[in-house]
Short mmCIF file of C-alpha atoms and ligand atoms in Angstrom, two decimals:
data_model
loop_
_atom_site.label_atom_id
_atom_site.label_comp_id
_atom_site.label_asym_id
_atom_site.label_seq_id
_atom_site.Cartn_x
_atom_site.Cartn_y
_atom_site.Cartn_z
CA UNK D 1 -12.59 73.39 -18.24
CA UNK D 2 -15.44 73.71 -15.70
CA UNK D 3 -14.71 75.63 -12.70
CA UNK D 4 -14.12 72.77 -10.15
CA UNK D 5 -17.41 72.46 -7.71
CA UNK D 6 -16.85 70.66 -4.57
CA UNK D 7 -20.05 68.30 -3.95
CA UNK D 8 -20.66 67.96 -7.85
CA UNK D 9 -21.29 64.66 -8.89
CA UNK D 10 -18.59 63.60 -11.17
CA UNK D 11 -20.80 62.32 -14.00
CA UNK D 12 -22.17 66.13 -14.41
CA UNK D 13 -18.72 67.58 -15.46
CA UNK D 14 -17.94 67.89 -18.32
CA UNK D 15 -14.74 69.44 -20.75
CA UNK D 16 -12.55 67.35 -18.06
CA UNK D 17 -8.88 66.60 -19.35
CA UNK D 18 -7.96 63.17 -20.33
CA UNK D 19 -6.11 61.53 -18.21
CA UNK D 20 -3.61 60.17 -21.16
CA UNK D 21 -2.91 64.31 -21.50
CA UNK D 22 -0.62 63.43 -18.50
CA UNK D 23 1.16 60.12 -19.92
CA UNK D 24 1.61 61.65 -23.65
CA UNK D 25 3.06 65.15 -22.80
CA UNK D 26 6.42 66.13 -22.84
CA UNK D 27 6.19 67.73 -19.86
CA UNK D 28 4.31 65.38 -17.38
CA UNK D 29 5.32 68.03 -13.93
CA UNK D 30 3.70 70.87 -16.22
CA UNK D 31 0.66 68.79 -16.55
CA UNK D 32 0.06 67.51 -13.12
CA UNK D 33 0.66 71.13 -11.63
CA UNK D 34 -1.87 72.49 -13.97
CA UNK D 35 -4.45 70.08 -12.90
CA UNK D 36 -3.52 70.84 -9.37
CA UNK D 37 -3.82 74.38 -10.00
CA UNK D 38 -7.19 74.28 -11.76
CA UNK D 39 -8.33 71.78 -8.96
CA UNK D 40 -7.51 73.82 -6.15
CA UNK D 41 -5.28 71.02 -4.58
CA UNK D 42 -4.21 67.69 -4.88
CA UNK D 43 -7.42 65.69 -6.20
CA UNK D 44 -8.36 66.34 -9.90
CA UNK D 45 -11.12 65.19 -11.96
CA UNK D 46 -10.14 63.72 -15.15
CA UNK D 47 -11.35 61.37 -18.01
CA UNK D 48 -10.38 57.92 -18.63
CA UNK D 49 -12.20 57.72 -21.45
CA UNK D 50 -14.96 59.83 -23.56
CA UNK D 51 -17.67 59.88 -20.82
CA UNK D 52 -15.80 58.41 -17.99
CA UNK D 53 -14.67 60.70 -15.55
CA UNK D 54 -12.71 59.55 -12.13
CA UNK D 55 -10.47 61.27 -9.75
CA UNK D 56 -6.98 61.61 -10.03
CA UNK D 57 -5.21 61.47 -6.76
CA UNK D 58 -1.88 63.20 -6.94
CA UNK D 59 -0.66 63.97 -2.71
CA UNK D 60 2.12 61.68 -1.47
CA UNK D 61 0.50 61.67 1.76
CA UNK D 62 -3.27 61.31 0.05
CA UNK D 63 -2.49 58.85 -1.78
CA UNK D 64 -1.05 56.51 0.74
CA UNK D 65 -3.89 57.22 3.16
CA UNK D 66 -6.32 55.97 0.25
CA UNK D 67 -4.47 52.93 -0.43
CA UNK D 68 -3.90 51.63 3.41
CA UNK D 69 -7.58 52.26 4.29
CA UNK D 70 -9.35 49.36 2.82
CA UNK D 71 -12.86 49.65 4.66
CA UNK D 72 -13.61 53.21 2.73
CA UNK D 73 -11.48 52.41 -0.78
CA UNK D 74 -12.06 49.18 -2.36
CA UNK D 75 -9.95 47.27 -5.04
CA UNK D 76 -13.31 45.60 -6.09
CA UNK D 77 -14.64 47.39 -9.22
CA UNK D 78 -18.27 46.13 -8.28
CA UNK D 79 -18.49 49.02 -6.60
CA UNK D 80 -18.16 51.18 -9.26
CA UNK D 81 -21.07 53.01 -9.72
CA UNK D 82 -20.76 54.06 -13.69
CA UNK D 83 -20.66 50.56 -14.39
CA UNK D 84 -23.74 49.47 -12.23
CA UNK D 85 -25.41 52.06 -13.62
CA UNK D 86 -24.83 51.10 -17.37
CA UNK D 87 -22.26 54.27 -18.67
CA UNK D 88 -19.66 51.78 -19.27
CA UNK D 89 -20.00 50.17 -22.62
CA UNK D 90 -19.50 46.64 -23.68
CA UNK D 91 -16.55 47.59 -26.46
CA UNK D 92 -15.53 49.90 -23.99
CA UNK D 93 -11.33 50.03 -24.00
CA UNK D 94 -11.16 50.22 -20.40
CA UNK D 95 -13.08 46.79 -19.37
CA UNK D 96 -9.71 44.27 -19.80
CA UNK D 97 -8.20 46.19 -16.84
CA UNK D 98 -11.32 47.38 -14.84
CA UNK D 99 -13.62 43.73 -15.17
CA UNK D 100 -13.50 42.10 -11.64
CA UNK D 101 -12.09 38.80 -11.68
CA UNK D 102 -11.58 36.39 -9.04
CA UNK D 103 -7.96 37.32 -8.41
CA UNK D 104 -6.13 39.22 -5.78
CA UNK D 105 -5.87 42.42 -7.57
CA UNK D 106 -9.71 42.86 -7.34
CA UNK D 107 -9.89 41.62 -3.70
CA UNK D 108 -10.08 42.75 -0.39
CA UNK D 109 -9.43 42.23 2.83
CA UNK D 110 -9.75 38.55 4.09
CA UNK D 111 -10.33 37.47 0.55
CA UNK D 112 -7.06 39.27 -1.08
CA UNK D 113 -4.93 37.88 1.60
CA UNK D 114 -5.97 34.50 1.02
CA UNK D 115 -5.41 35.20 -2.88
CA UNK D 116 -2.33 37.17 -2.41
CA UNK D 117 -0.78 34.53 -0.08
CA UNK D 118 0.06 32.30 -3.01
CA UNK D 119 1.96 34.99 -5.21
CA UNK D 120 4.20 36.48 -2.12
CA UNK D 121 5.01 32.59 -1.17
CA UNK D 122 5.55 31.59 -4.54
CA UNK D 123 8.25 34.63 -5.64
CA UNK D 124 9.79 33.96 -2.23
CA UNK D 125 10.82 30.52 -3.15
CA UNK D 126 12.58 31.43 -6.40
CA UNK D 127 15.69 30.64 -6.67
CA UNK D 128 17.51 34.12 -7.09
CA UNK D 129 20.76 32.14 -8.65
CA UNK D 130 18.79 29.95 -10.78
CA UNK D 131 16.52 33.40 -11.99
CA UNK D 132 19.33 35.14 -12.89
CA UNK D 133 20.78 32.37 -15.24
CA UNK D 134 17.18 32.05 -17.04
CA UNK D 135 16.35 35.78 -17.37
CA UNK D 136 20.52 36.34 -18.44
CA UNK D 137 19.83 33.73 -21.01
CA UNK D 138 16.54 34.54 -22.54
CA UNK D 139 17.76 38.14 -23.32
CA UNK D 140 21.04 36.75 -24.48
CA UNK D 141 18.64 34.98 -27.12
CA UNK D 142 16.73 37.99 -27.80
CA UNK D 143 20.15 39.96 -28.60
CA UNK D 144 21.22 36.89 -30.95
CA UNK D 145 17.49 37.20 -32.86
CA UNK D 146 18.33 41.22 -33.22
CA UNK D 147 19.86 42.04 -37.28
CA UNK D 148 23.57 41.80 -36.92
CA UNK D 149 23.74 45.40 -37.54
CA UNK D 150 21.47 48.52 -36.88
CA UNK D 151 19.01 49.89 -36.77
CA UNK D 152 17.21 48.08 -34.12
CA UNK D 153 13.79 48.81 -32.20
CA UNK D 154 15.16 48.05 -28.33
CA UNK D 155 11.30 48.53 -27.82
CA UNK D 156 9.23 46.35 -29.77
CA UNK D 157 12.81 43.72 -30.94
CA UNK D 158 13.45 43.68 -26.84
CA UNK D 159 11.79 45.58 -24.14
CA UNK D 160 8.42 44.11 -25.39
CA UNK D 161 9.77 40.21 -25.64
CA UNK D 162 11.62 40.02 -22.51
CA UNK D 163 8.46 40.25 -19.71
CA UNK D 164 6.79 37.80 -21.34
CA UNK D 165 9.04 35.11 -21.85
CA UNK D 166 10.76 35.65 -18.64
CA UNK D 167 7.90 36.08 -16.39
CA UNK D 168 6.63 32.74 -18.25
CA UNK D 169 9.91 30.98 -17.72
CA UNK D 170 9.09 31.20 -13.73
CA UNK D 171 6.01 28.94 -14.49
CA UNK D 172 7.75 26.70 -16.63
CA UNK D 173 6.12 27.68 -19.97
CA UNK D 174 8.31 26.64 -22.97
CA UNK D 175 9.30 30.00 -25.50
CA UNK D 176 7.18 29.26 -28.06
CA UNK D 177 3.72 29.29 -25.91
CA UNK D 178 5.78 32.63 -24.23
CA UNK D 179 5.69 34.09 -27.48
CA UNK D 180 2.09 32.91 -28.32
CA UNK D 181 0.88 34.27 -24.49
CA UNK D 182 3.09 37.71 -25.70
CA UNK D 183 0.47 38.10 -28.55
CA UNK D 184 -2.83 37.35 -26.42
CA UNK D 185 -1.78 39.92 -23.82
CA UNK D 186 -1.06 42.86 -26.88
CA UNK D 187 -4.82 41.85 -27.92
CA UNK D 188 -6.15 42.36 -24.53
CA UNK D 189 -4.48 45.51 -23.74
CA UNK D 190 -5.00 47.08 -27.17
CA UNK D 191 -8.55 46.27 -26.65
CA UNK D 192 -9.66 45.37 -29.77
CA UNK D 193 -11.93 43.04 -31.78
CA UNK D 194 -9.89 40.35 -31.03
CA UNK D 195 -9.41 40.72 -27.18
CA UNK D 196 -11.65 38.64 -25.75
CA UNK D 197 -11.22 35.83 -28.12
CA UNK D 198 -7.42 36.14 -27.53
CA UNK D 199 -8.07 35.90 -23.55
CA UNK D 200 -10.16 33.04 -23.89
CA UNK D 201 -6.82 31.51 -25.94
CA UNK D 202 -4.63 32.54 -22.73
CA UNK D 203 -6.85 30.57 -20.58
CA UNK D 204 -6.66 27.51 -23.05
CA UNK D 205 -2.78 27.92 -23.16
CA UNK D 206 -2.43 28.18 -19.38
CA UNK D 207 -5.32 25.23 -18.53
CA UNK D 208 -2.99 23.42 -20.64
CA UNK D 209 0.38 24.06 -18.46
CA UNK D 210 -1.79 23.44 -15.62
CA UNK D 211 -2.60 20.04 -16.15
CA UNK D 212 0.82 19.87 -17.41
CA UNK D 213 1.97 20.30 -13.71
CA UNK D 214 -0.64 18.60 -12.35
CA UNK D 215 0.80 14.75 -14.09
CA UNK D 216 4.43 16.16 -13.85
CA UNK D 217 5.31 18.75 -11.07
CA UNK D 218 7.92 20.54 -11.39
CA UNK D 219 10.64 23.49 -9.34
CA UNK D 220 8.47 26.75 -10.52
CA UNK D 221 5.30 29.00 -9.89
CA UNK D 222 3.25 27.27 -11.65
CA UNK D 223 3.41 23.70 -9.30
CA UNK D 224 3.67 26.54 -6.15
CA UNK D 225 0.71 27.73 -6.79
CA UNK D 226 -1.31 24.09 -7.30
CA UNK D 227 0.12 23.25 -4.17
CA UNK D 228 -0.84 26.35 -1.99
CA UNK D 229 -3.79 25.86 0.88
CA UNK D 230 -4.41 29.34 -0.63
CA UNK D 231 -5.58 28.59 -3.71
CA UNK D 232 -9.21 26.65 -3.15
CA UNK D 233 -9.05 25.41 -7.32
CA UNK D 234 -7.32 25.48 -10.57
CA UNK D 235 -9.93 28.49 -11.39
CA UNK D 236 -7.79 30.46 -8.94
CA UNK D 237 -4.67 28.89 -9.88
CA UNK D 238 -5.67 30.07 -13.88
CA UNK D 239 -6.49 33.15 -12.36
CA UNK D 240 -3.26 34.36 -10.61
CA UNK D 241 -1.54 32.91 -13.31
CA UNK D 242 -3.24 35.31 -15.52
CA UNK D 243 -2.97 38.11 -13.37
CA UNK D 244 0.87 37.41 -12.90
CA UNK D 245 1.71 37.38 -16.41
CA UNK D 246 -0.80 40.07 -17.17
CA UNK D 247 0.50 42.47 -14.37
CA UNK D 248 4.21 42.02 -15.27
CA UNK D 249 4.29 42.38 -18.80
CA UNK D 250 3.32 46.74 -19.62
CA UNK D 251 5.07 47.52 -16.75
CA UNK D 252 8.22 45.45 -17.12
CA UNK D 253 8.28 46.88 -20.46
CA UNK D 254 7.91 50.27 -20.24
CA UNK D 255 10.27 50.19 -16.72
CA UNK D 256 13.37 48.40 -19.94
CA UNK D 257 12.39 50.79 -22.21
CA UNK D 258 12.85 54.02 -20.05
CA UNK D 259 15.65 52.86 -18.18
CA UNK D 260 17.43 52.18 -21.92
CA UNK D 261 16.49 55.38 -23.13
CA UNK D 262 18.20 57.12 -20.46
CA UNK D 263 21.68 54.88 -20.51
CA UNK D 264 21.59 55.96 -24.04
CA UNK D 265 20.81 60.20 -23.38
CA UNK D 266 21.59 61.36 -20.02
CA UNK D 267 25.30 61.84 -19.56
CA UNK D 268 24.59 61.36 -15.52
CA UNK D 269 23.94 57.71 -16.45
CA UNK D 270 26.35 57.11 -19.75
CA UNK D 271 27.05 54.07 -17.89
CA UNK D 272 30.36 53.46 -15.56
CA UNK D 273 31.32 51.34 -18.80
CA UNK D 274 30.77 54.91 -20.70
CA UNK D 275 32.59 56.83 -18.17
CA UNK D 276 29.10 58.55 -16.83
CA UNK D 277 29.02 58.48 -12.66
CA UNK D 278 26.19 56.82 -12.07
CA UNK D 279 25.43 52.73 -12.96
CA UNK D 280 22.04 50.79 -14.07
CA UNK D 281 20.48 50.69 -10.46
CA UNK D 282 21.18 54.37 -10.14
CA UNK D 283 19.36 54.78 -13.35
CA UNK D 284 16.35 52.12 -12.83
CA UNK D 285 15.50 53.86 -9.47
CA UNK D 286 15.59 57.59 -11.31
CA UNK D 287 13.19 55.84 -13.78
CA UNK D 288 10.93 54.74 -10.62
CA UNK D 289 11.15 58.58 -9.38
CA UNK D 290 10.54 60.84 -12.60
CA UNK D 291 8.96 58.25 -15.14
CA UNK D 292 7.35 55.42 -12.70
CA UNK D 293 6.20 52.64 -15.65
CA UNK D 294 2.25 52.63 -13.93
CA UNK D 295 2.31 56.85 -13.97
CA UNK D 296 -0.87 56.21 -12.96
CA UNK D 297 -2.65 53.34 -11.37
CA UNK D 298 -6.29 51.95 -11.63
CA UNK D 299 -7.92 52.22 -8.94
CA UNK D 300 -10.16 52.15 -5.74
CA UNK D 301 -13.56 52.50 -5.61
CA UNK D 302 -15.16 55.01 -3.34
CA UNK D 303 -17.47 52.92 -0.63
CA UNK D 304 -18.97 55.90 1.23
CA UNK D 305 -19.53 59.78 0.26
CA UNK D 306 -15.90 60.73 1.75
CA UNK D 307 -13.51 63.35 1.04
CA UNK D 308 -9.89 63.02 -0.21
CA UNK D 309 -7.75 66.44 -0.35
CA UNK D 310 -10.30 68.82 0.09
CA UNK D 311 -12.35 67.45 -2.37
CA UNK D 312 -15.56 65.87 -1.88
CA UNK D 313 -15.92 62.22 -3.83
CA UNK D 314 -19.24 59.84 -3.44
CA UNK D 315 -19.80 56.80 -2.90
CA UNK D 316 -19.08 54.44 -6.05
CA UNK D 317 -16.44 57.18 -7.59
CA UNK D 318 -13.65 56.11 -9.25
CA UNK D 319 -10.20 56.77 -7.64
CA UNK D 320 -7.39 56.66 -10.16
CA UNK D 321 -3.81 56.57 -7.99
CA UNK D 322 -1.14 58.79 -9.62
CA UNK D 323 1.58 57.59 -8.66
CA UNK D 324 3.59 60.00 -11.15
CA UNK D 325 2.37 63.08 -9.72
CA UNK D 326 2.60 61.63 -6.02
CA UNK D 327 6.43 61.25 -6.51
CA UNK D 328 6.83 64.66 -8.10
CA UNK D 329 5.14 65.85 -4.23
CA UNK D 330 7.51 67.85 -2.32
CA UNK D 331 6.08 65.66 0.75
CA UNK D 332 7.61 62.36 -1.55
CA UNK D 333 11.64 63.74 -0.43
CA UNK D 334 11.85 63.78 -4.13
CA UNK D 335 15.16 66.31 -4.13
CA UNK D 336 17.09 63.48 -2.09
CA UNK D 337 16.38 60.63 -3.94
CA UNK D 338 18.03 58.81 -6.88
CA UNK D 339 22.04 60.26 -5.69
CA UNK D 340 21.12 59.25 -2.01
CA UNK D 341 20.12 55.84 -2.84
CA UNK D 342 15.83 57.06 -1.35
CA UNK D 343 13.97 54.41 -2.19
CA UNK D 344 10.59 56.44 -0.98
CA UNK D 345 8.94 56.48 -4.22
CA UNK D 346 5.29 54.88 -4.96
CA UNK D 347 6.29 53.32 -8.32
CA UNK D 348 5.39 50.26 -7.07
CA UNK D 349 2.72 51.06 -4.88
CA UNK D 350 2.29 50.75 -1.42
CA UNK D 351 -0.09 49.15 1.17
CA UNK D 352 -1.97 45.76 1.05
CA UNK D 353 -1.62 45.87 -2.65
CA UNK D 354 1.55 46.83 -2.93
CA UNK D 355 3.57 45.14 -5.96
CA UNK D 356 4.73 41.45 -4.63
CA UNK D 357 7.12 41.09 -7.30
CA UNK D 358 9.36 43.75 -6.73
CA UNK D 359 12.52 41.74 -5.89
CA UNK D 360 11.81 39.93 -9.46
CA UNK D 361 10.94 42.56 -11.57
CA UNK D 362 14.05 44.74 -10.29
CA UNK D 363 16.41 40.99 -11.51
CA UNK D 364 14.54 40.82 -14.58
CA UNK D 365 14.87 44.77 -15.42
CA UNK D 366 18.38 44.86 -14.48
CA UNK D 367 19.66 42.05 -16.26
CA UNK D 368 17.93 43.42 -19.41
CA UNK D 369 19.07 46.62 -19.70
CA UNK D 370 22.98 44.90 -18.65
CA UNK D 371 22.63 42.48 -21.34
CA UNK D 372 21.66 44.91 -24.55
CA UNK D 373 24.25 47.44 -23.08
CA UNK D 374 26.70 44.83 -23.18
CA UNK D 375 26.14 42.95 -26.21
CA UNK D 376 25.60 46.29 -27.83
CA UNK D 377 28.50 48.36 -27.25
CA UNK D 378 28.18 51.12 -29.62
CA UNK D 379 24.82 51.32 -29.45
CA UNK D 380 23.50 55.29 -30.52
CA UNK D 381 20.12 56.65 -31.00
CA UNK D 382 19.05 56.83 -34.13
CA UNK D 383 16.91 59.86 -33.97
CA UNK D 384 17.32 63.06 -31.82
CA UNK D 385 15.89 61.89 -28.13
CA UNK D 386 13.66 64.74 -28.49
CA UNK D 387 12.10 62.91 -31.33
CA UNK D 388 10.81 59.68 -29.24
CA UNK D 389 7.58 58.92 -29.62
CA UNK D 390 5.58 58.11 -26.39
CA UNK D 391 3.14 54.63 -26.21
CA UNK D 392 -1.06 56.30 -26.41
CA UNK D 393 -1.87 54.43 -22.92
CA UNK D 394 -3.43 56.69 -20.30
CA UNK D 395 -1.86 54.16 -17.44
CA UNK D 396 1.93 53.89 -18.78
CA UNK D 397 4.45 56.53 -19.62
CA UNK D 398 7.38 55.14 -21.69
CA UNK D 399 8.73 55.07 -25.51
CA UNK D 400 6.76 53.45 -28.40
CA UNK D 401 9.88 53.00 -29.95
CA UNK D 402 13.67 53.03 -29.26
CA UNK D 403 15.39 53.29 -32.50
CA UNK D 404 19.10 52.71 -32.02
CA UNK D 405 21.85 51.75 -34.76
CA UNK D 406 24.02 48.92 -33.06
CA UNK D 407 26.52 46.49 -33.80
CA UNK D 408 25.36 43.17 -31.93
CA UNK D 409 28.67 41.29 -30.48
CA UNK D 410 28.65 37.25 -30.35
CA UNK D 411 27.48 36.17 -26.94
C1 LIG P 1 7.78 40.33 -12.78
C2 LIG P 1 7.04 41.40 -13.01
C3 LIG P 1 5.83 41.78 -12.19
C4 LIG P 1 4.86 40.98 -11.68
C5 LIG P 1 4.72 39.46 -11.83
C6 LIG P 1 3.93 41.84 -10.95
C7 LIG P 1 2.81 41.40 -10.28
C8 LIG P 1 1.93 42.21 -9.60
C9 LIG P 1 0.72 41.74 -8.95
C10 LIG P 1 0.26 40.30 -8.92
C11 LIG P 1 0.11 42.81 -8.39
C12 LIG P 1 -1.23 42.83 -7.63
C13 LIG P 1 -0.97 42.58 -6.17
C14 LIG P 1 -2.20 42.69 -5.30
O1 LIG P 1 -3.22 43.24 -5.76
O2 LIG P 1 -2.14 42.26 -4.14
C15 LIG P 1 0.93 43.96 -8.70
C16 LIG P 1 0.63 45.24 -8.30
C17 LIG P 1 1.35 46.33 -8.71
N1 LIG P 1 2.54 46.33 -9.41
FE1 LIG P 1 3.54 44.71 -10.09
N2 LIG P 1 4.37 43.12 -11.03
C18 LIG P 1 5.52 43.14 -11.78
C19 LIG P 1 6.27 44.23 -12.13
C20 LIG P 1 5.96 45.51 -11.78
C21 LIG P 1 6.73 46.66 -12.17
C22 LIG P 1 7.99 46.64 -13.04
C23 LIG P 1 6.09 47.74 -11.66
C24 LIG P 1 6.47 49.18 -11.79
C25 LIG P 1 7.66 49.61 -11.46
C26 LIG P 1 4.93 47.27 -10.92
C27 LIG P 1 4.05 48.09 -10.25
C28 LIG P 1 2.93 47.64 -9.60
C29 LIG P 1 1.95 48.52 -9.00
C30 LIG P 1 1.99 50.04 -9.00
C31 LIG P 1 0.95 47.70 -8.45
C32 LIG P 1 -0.37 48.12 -7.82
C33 LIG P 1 -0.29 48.74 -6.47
C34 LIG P 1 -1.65 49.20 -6.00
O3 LIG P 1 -2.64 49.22 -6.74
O4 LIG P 1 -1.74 49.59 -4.83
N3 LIG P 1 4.89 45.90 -11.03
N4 LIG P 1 2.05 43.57 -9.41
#
């Protein structure tokens, strides 16, 4: 590892850890305090990927300063100066999540709120009662496509399916093109051959729903968002749509998956069906403290020479948010939280960007992890916890795989 040199452009160091050495470890606090220590503070360089360094921002309190000051960081990865430049390959991995698109996630200011607008309205309007019945009976018809006995992968035979068809279900998209927008979005973030062939496929799919809605409107997100002054088209329409299913699927996933994991190995949480003391909020929020689903977050974009944490970043750097290591600050009240009911974490971000789906995502987790504990009473790991494997991604930290042996009970 070079010896960290305040002022050096960040394309000139080199031996720089990867930022997935954070995500893939079994130790993630042993990681982050490393880089902290070797960086002198809270602001480490890392890699994304071979020849792609950014800056990992790991303070509570730098980390929301970043994130609220939106005429120095931008969400806009035009300003990114490896990729004006040319360092950032066409097959490179990282371009499904860092390619600007016309959405609010790579907006700012005037623009993003006009984008934005749209998504906070639409999830506002949902119907919590009618939400819970949908998502309740979508994973009720997950559990009834599991074998009738073990073993069963709760990842990819559960935690994988439900975001998907649920989030879908709030714009009125039937199961089957659920399933068929499930397999587009594994393309795109596995970045493969296929990826951009399978996005151009999404955008079929979803120009289809659209004019769907358009002849036949109908109570969802899909006929909130043609109808919002917000949106100026159906390109912006397509391209919230996109970013809604997109943004909810890893995340949702990985949030089941850990939350699951530690119903079925940490006696604090054996479930007050189990006897344990604490319930399945208690254990979703402990999830959002120690093992947020985006550990770390992509990114802002530098737009003058600045400093953040002692360390001095230029103009067109790369700002990765880790939200992880943030939480794990003794600045975050992290010692109070998940027994005191402190919601202070950053797992879902915070500032103008600041997850709008929070109130959803927290119905749809819940009702999950409810449902397969309850139509899978007896349900046991079937391999020693220390034995889970962890998903490659540099962004997510959660299980590949949750092998359990169950017996399923008739709904
Ligand atoms: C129904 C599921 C979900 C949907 C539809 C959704 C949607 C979105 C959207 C549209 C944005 C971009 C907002 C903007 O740029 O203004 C966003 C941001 C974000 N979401 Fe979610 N989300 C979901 C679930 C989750 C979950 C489960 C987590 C993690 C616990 C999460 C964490 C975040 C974070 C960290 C950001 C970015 C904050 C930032 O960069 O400052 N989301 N989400």
């Amino acid at each position: 590892m070079t010896t960290p040199k305040t002022g050096c452009p960040l394309e000139k160091l080199t031996d720089l850890t990867p930022l997935s050495a954070t995500t893939t470890c079994a130790d993630p606090a042993a990681a982050y305090q490393r880089l902290r220590t070797d960086w002198g503070g809270p602001v480490a360089a890392v890699e994304l990927e071979p020849g792609v360094p950014a800056w990992l921002v790991m303070g509570y309190r730098e980390l929301r300063a970043v994130v609220r000051n939106e005429q120095h960081y931008s969400r806009n990865s035009k300003n990114w100066r490896l990729l004006a430049e040319g360092h950032i390959g066409a097959g490179s991995g990282l371009a499904p999540i860092m390619s600007p698109r016309d959405n609010a996630y790579f907006s700012d200011g005037a623009t993003h709120r006009r984008l934005r607008g749209p998504l906070v309205d639409g999830l506002a309007g949902l119907s919590e009662h009618r939400m819970a019945r949908d998502v309740g009976e979508t994973c009720d018809l997950l559990i009834d496509r599991l074998p009738a006995d073990g073993p069963i992968d709760l990842v990819a035979q559960y935690a994988a399916q439900v975001p998907m068809l649920t989030v879908a279900g709030l714009f009125g998209i039937a199961p089957d093109l659920g399933d068929r927008l499930q397999a587009c979005v594994i393309a795109l973030f596995g970045s493969g051959e296929d990826s951009a062939e399978r996005f151009r496929e999404m955008e079929t799919i979803l120009t289809g729903v659209i004019n769907e809605h358009r002849t036949a409107p109908a109570e969802d997100l899909t006929t909130a968002f043609l109808n919002h002054p917000g949106h100026r088209d159906d390109g912006e329409v397509l391209a919230s749509m996109l970013l809604m299913l997109g943004a909810g699927w890893e995340t949702l996933q990985v949030w089941i998956a850990q939350t699951l994991r530690i119903m079925l190995t940490d006696p604090r949480f054996d479930g007050k069906v189990r006897g344990g003391h604490l319930g399945i909020d208690d254990a979703l929020d402990d999830v959002l403290w120690r093992d947020p689903p985006m550990a770390n977050q992509p990114t802002r974009w530098t737009l003058t020479d600045t400093v953040v944490g002692d360390q001095r970043i230029a103009r067109g750097d790369a700002l990765i948010l880790g939200l992880a290591a943030a939480n794990r600050d003794s600045w975050a009240g992290a010692d109070k939280r998940v027994d005191s009911g402190n919601r202070a974490h950053l797992a879902f971000g915070v500032g103008p960007h600041a997850c709008p789906a929070q109130r959803v995502a927290r119905l749809i987790a819940r009702t999950a992890v409810e449902t397969a504990l309850h139509r899978l009473p007896d349900a046991r790991l079937a391999v020693p916890a220390a034995e889970i494997r962890l998903r490659p991604s540099p962004w997510t930290r959660g299980p590949a795989e949750l092998l359990i042996n169950a017996t399923r009970t008739v709904c």
